[in-house]
Amino acid sequence: MNNKKHIIMRSLILVPIIALSLCSYNVQAQSNETVKQEVNADSNSQNIKTIKFKITGITCAGCSNGIYKAIKAVDGVTEHSVEYPGDIAVIRFDKTKTSMETLKAVIEKKGYKVELLKDKV
């Protein structure tokens, strides 16, 4: 009986530790910092558009890092940032290569709710 209690206590301690480890795996963002990357834009400035999204559902820096990487993978994104806390994404993109709808869909595909705050920042 004492052995069963020992196993249960171990499980109660190890499960949260493993869960936290998986959530924070490969997190590059810090909770109070804005993740930013600038990419050289060869496009004409007339084709560059800036949008600002409010993203609902970000609970940790790992979430913002996942969103950051998803946006980065979209062809045409020239500069972007994802703020946590704050839950805001500001994205500059070449509108001849991608669209606001595509960017919104990429974030929603990750499981977040996205709302357009500003068409121009």
mmCIF file of N, CA and C in Angstrom, residues 33-89:
data_model
loop_
_atom_site.group_PDB
_atom_site.id
_atom_site.type_symbol
_atom_site.label_atom_id
_atom_site.label_comp_id
_atom_site.label_asym_id
_atom_site.label_seq_id
_atom_site.Cartn_x
_atom_site.Cartn_y
_atom_site.Cartn_z
ATOM 1 N N GLU A 33 9.579 40.521 -23.994
ATOM 2 C CA GLU A 33 10.274 41.055 -25.153
ATOM 3 C C GLU A 33 9.449 40.852 -26.415
ATOM 4 N N THR A 34 9.695 41.689 -27.380
ATOM 5 C CA THR A 34 9.061 41.556 -28.674
ATOM 6 C C THR A 34 10.015 40.820 -29.594
ATOM 7 N N VAL A 35 9.481 39.811 -30.245
ATOM 8 C CA VAL A 35 10.290 39.066 -31.203
ATOM 9 C C VAL A 35 10.200 39.804 -32.525
ATOM 10 N N LYS A 36 11.358 40.120 -33.088
ATOM 11 C CA LYS A 36 11.383 40.913 -34.310
ATOM 12 C C LYS A 36 12.386 40.352 -35.287
ATOM 13 N N GLN A 37 12.043 40.434 -36.542
ATOM 14 C CA GLN A 37 13.010 40.085 -37.570
ATOM 15 C C GLN A 37 12.758 40.983 -38.764
ATOM 16 N N GLU A 38 13.841 41.463 -39.326
ATOM 17 C CA GLU A 38 13.730 42.256 -40.526
ATOM 18 C C GLU A 38 14.347 41.485 -41.673
ATOM 19 N N VAL A 39 13.667 41.489 -42.789
ATOM 20 C CA VAL A 39 14.146 40.810 -43.978
ATOM 21 C C VAL A 39 14.302 41.866 -45.055
ATOM 22 N N ASN A 40 15.366 41.765 -45.837
ATOM 23 C CA ASN A 40 15.563 42.729 -46.913
ATOM 24 C C ASN A 40 14.425 42.621 -47.908
ATOM 25 N N ALA A 41 13.826 43.736 -48.210
ATOM 26 C CA ALA A 41 12.708 43.761 -49.145
ATOM 27 C C ALA A 41 13.168 44.367 -50.457
ATOM 28 N N ASP A 42 13.103 43.559 -51.507
ATOM 29 C CA ASP A 42 13.466 44.040 -52.828
ATOM 30 C C ASP A 42 12.259 44.645 -53.533
ATOM 31 N N SER A 43 11.091 44.439 -52.958
ATOM 32 C CA SER A 43 9.861 44.890 -53.590
ATOM 33 C C SER A 43 9.729 46.402 -53.544
ATOM 34 N N ASN A 44 8.987 46.905 -54.482
ATOM 35 C CA ASN A 44 8.662 48.321 -54.532
ATOM 36 C C ASN A 44 7.841 48.673 -53.291
ATOM 37 N N SER A 45 8.129 49.803 -52.662
ATOM 38 C CA SER A 45 7.442 50.188 -51.426
ATOM 39 C C SER A 45 5.938 50.377 -51.627
ATOM 40 N N GLN A 46 5.502 50.578 -52.843
ATOM 41 C CA GLN A 46 4.066 50.707 -53.107
ATOM 42 C C GLN A 46 3.335 49.385 -52.888
ATOM 43 N N ASN A 47 4.053 48.289 -52.977
ATOM 44 C CA ASN A 47 3.443 46.975 -52.795
ATOM 45 C C ASN A 47 3.501 46.491 -51.348
ATOM 46 N N ILE A 48 4.144 47.254 -50.480
ATOM 47 C CA ILE A 48 4.285 46.853 -49.083
ATOM 48 C C ILE A 48 3.091 47.364 -48.275
ATOM 49 N N LYS A 49 2.510 46.466 -47.502
ATOM 50 C CA LYS A 49 1.368 46.809 -46.656
ATOM 51 C C LYS A 49 1.686 46.387 -45.222
ATOM 52 N N THR A 50 1.218 47.161 -44.252
ATOM 53 C CA THR A 50 1.410 46.837 -42.840
ATOM 54 C C THR A 50 0.052 46.633 -42.186
ATOM 55 N N ILE A 51 -0.067 45.533 -41.456
ATOM 56 C CA ILE A 51 -1.306 45.248 -40.728
ATOM 57 C C ILE A 51 -0.974 44.923 -39.274
ATOM 58 N N LYS A 52 -1.989 45.061 -38.433
ATOM 59 C CA LYS A 52 -1.822 44.780 -37.004
ATOM 60 C C LYS A 52 -2.969 43.865 -36.567
ATOM 61 N N PHE A 53 -2.613 42.704 -36.007
ATOM 62 C CA PHE A 53 -3.597 41.737 -35.541
ATOM 63 C C PHE A 53 -3.596 41.658 -34.022
ATOM 64 N N LYS A 54 -4.776 41.510 -33.442
ATOM 65 C CA LYS A 54 -4.935 41.126 -32.039
ATOM 66 C C LYS A 54 -5.151 39.617 -32.065
ATOM 67 N N ILE A 55 -4.303 38.880 -31.332
ATOM 68 C CA ILE A 55 -4.371 37.424 -31.339
ATOM 69 C C ILE A 55 -4.836 36.954 -29.963
ATOM 70 N N THR A 56 -5.924 36.218 -29.935
ATOM 71 C CA THR A 56 -6.473 35.702 -28.689
ATOM 72 C C THR A 56 -6.066 34.241 -28.520
ATOM 73 N N GLY A 57 -5.554 33.918 -27.338
ATOM 74 C CA GLY A 57 -5.201 32.536 -27.038
ATOM 75 C C GLY A 57 -3.729 32.320 -26.759
ATOM 76 N N ILE A 58 -2.916 33.371 -26.861
ATOM 77 C CA ILE A 58 -1.494 33.243 -26.546
ATOM 78 C C ILE A 58 -1.367 33.150 -25.026
ATOM 79 N N THR A 59 -0.752 32.064 -24.553
ATOM 80 C CA THR A 59 -0.627 31.864 -23.109
ATOM 81 C C THR A 59 0.811 31.853 -22.619
ATOM 82 N N CYS A 60 1.766 31.813 -23.556
ATOM 83 C CA CYS A 60 3.167 31.765 -23.130
ATOM 84 C C CYS A 60 4.071 32.227 -24.278
ATOM 85 N N ALA A 61 5.342 32.384 -23.973
ATOM 86 C CA ALA A 61 6.306 32.793 -24.993
ATOM 87 C C ALA A 61 6.442 31.730 -26.075
ATOM 88 N N GLY A 62 6.203 30.478 -25.725
ATOM 89 C CA GLY A 62 6.245 29.404 -26.718
ATOM 90 C C GLY A 62 5.163 29.581 -27.769
ATOM 91 N N CYS A 63 3.996 30.048 -27.343
ATOM 92 C CA CYS A 63 2.904 30.327 -28.282
ATOM 93 C C CYS A 63 3.316 31.427 -29.258
ATOM 94 N N SER A 64 3.861 32.521 -28.727
ATOM 95 C CA SER A 64 4.252 33.638 -29.596
ATOM 96 C C SER A 64 5.369 33.219 -30.541
ATOM 97 N N ASN A 65 6.256 32.353 -30.079
ATOM 98 C CA ASN A 65 7.340 31.870 -30.928
ATOM 99 C C ASN A 65 6.796 31.011 -32.070
ATOM 100 N N GLY A 66 5.794 30.184 -31.781
ATOM 101 C CA GLY A 66 5.173 29.366 -32.823
ATOM 102 C C GLY A 66 4.480 30.210 -33.873
ATOM 103 N N ILE A 67 3.794 31.261 -33.437
ATOM 104 C CA ILE A 67 3.136 32.179 -34.368
ATOM 105 C C ILE A 67 4.183 32.906 -35.198
ATOM 106 N N TYR A 68 5.243 33.357 -34.543
ATOM 107 C CA TYR A 68 6.333 34.064 -35.219
ATOM 108 C C TYR A 68 6.903 33.213 -36.355
ATOM 109 N N LYS A 69 7.173 31.945 -36.061
ATOM 110 C CA LYS A 69 7.747 31.050 -37.068
ATOM 111 C C LYS A 69 6.775 30.794 -38.217
ATOM 112 N N ALA A 70 5.488 30.677 -37.902
ATOM 113 C CA ALA A 70 4.485 30.444 -38.941
ATOM 114 C C ALA A 70 4.392 31.639 -39.888
ATOM 115 N N ILE A 71 4.419 32.847 -39.333
ATOM 116 C CA ILE A 71 4.371 34.060 -40.160
ATOM 117 C C ILE A 71 5.638 34.168 -40.997
ATOM 118 N N LYS A 72 6.768 33.872 -40.387
ATOM 119 C CA LYS A 72 8.062 33.951 -41.073
ATOM 120 C C LYS A 72 8.095 33.061 -42.315
ATOM 121 N N ALA A 73 7.397 31.934 -42.264
ATOM 122 C CA ALA A 73 7.407 30.974 -43.368
ATOM 123 C C ALA A 73 6.579 31.424 -44.571
ATOM 124 N N VAL A 74 5.787 32.471 -44.419
ATOM 125 C CA VAL A 74 4.935 32.943 -45.514
ATOM 126 C C VAL A 74 5.760 33.785 -46.479
ATOM 127 N N ASP A 75 5.758 33.398 -47.741
ATOM 128 C CA ASP A 75 6.477 34.144 -48.769
ATOM 129 C C ASP A 75 5.850 35.526 -48.920
ATOM 130 N N GLY A 76 6.671 36.544 -48.896
ATOM 131 C CA GLY A 76 6.192 37.908 -49.053
ATOM 132 C C GLY A 76 6.237 38.723 -47.775
ATOM 133 N N VAL A 77 6.405 38.065 -46.632
ATOM 134 C CA VAL A 77 6.517 38.791 -45.357
ATOM 135 C C VAL A 77 7.900 39.426 -45.310
ATOM 136 N N THR A 78 7.935 40.748 -45.129
ATOM 137 C CA THR A 78 9.215 41.463 -45.125
ATOM 138 C C THR A 78 9.692 41.809 -43.719
ATOM 139 N N GLU A 79 8.762 41.939 -42.786
ATOM 140 C CA GLU A 79 9.103 42.270 -41.397
ATOM 141 C C GLU A 79 7.900 41.915 -40.536
ATOM 142 N N HIS A 80 8.157 41.407 -39.340
ATOM 143 C CA HIS A 80 7.041 41.104 -38.450
ATOM 144 C C HIS A 80 7.497 41.013 -37.004
ATOM 145 N N SER A 81 6.535 41.215 -36.115
ATOM 146 C CA SER A 81 6.793 41.059 -34.686
ATOM 147 C C SER A 81 5.558 40.441 -34.045
ATOM 148 N N VAL A 82 5.799 39.666 -32.994
ATOM 149 C CA VAL A 82 4.716 39.083 -32.204
ATOM 150 C C VAL A 82 5.015 39.435 -30.753
ATOM 151 N N GLU A 83 4.112 40.173 -30.124
ATOM 152 C CA GLU A 83 4.325 40.632 -28.752
ATOM 153 C C GLU A 83 3.619 39.720 -27.756
ATOM 154 N N TYR A 84 4.372 39.273 -26.750
ATOM 155 C CA TYR A 84 3.795 38.569 -25.614
ATOM 156 C C TYR A 84 4.511 39.051 -24.367
ATOM 157 N N PRO A 85 3.820 39.547 -23.346
ATOM 158 C CA PRO A 85 2.381 39.754 -23.339
ATOM 159 C C PRO A 85 1.991 40.923 -24.235
ATOM 160 N N GLY A 86 0.756 41.024 -24.507
ATOM 161 C CA GLY A 86 0.232 42.035 -25.407
ATOM 162 C C GLY A 86 -0.588 41.400 -26.506
ATOM 163 N N ASP A 87 -0.143 40.234 -26.957
ATOM 164 C CA ASP A 87 -0.887 39.438 -27.933
ATOM 165 C C ASP A 87 -1.176 40.194 -29.227
ATOM 166 N N ILE A 88 -0.164 40.926 -29.699
ATOM 167 C CA ILE A 88 -0.284 41.721 -30.920
ATOM 168 C C ILE A 88 0.761 41.253 -31.926
ATOM 169 N N ALA A 89 0.336 41.153 -33.180
ATOM 170 C CA ALA A 89 1.276 40.874 -34.267
ATOM 171 C C ALA A 89 1.210 42.039 -35.247
#
